[in-house]
Amino acid sequence: MTVWIEKQRYIIDFTISSLLRRKVKNIGLLALYTLIVFILASTMFFTYSIKKEAKLILQGSPEIVVQKIVAGRHDLFPVSYIDEIKAIRGVADVESRLWGYYYDSLVQANYTLLTPSKPIDESTSKARTTVVVDPHDPRAADVNKPLYDYDGAAPEAGTLIIGNGVARMREIGPGDYMPFMAFDGQIMNLKVAGTLASESELVSSDLILVNGQDFRKLFGIDDKWITDVIVTVKNPSEIATVAGKIKKKLHDSRPIIRDEILRTYDSIFNWRGGMMIVVFSAAVLAFVIFAWDKASGLSAGERREIGILKAVGWETGDVIQMKFWEGAMVSLTAYFSGVILAYIHVFFTGSAVFEPALKGWSALYPNFALTPFVNAEQLTTLFFLTVVPYTVATIVPIWRAATIDPDSAMRHTGE
Amino acid sequence: MRNSSLFFLSILSEAVLLGALLLHASFSETTQRGILEHKTMLVKNLRLTDLCLFTEARYTRHLSQADLNTAFQDHPLSLEHFPSGSFTEPNLHNDIP
């Protein structure tokens, strides 16, 4: 065993010095290879983490949302429909929702205005930070400060609670006033009562929570109308049945169930991940051609080198082992470096490379740190996508070259 | 030091670094669980339906709530002109009869 290990080490020593003789070409190949692994791994980490986070967070979203549809577009929902939905067997509760968009021409951003309903769980406001602080440090964090500033209660009339993205962009905070132009052209000045925590930006960055009266005054919506309703079902296995019944009873309605919301996000990120790979596919393809050419097409110098090795007593098996180590060394180094860089890129720098594509033209983009969800399956898939094909590609053509006669290999130096 | 020793040392250190990052992932998952639960509670309390990722147009903000003809919402003849819209798959088919 020791003899075998020593032999492999000598082969590796020789392979490294052989690779270093063509330094520029091999370092270029390694850098390109690492870049490709980095892009693939970043896409994989990002899409998987955001899909998982969306799935976890959106578990809290409503079981069924019912919209009213007029000419294919969603329209205001008549309050009178609520009783009709309540009468359906299996429905536990029906709640109205008031929400809409407000375009702020000053910063050219769309806000989501929302009127909070009654809080479901009051425990959210009791969450406390557990940081040990120096009592003499005036800049230290307040240990008694709630982790979330917002406790779920509706804001009072004339006040609003803003998402952290809005606060950051408008550079405002509690106590400041925010002007809105109502539907009739009148200016409404609403006082900022609080901000939503920055940790929740992924869902709340553009939110503005307002009182129901202010909402109706701002958009000119009569009491007879709401935006849509949320239906809670007694038995979770009956959600689809209840949604079907709603559709049957109210022909102009469109029920959206939670599963559809989750599936929408699942497919969006599959699509986005796919798009990312399509965008980078030209680079991947160029690399594949380059790597294939490098790995399979032996240069005259390499052919001569094999000839000399065979002439000095190397066996075919030894030459193949040498080429195996060459492929394994390049691909393993690229794999590890690429994956490490991708992890740092996605989870420490906030996916700086992908941000422009995700951002689109939005002026109001959330600052969020993804929870690193990485599993063995992703790493194994990457390994089999990158290391294995390259290593195999280096061995197969060498088989032919290694079996030729050393004399003829050395003679064909000019080809 | 021999070249082979240098190679194994570098591969080993990269593997250890990757292992440390995976450990970081597993620890962060545990520490972030609280924040994730709070986000879920915020979504529950405010009855939210969507992530705040694509905010350039109102129909990309609440993707799961958007009309089925979202792509042509501005005008029946207008082509999709917001980057998010073109990167986003059309809304899923509603299974409800």
Coordinates of C-alpha atoms in Angstrom, one line a residue, chain A residues 102 178-190 214 216-220:
Chain A
Y102 CA -49.5 54.1 -4.5
M178 CA -45.4 61.8 4.7
P179 CA -47.6 63.6 2.1
F180 CA -49.9 61.7 -0.2
M181 CA -52.1 62.9 -3.0
A182 CA -55.6 61.6 -2.6
F183 CA -57.8 60.5 -5.5
D184 CA -59.5 64.0 -5.6
G185 CA -56.2 65.9 -5.7
Q186 CA -56.2 66.8 -2.0
I187 CA -52.9 66.4 -0.1
M188 CA -53.1 64.1 2.9
N189 CA -50.2 64.4 5.4
L190 CA -49.8 61.3 7.5
D214 CA -57.4 56.9 5.7
R216 CA -60.7 54.9 1.8
K217 CA -60.2 58.6 1.9
L218 CA -56.9 58.3 -0.1
F219 CA -58.3 56.1 -2.8
G220 CA -61.9 57.2 -2.7

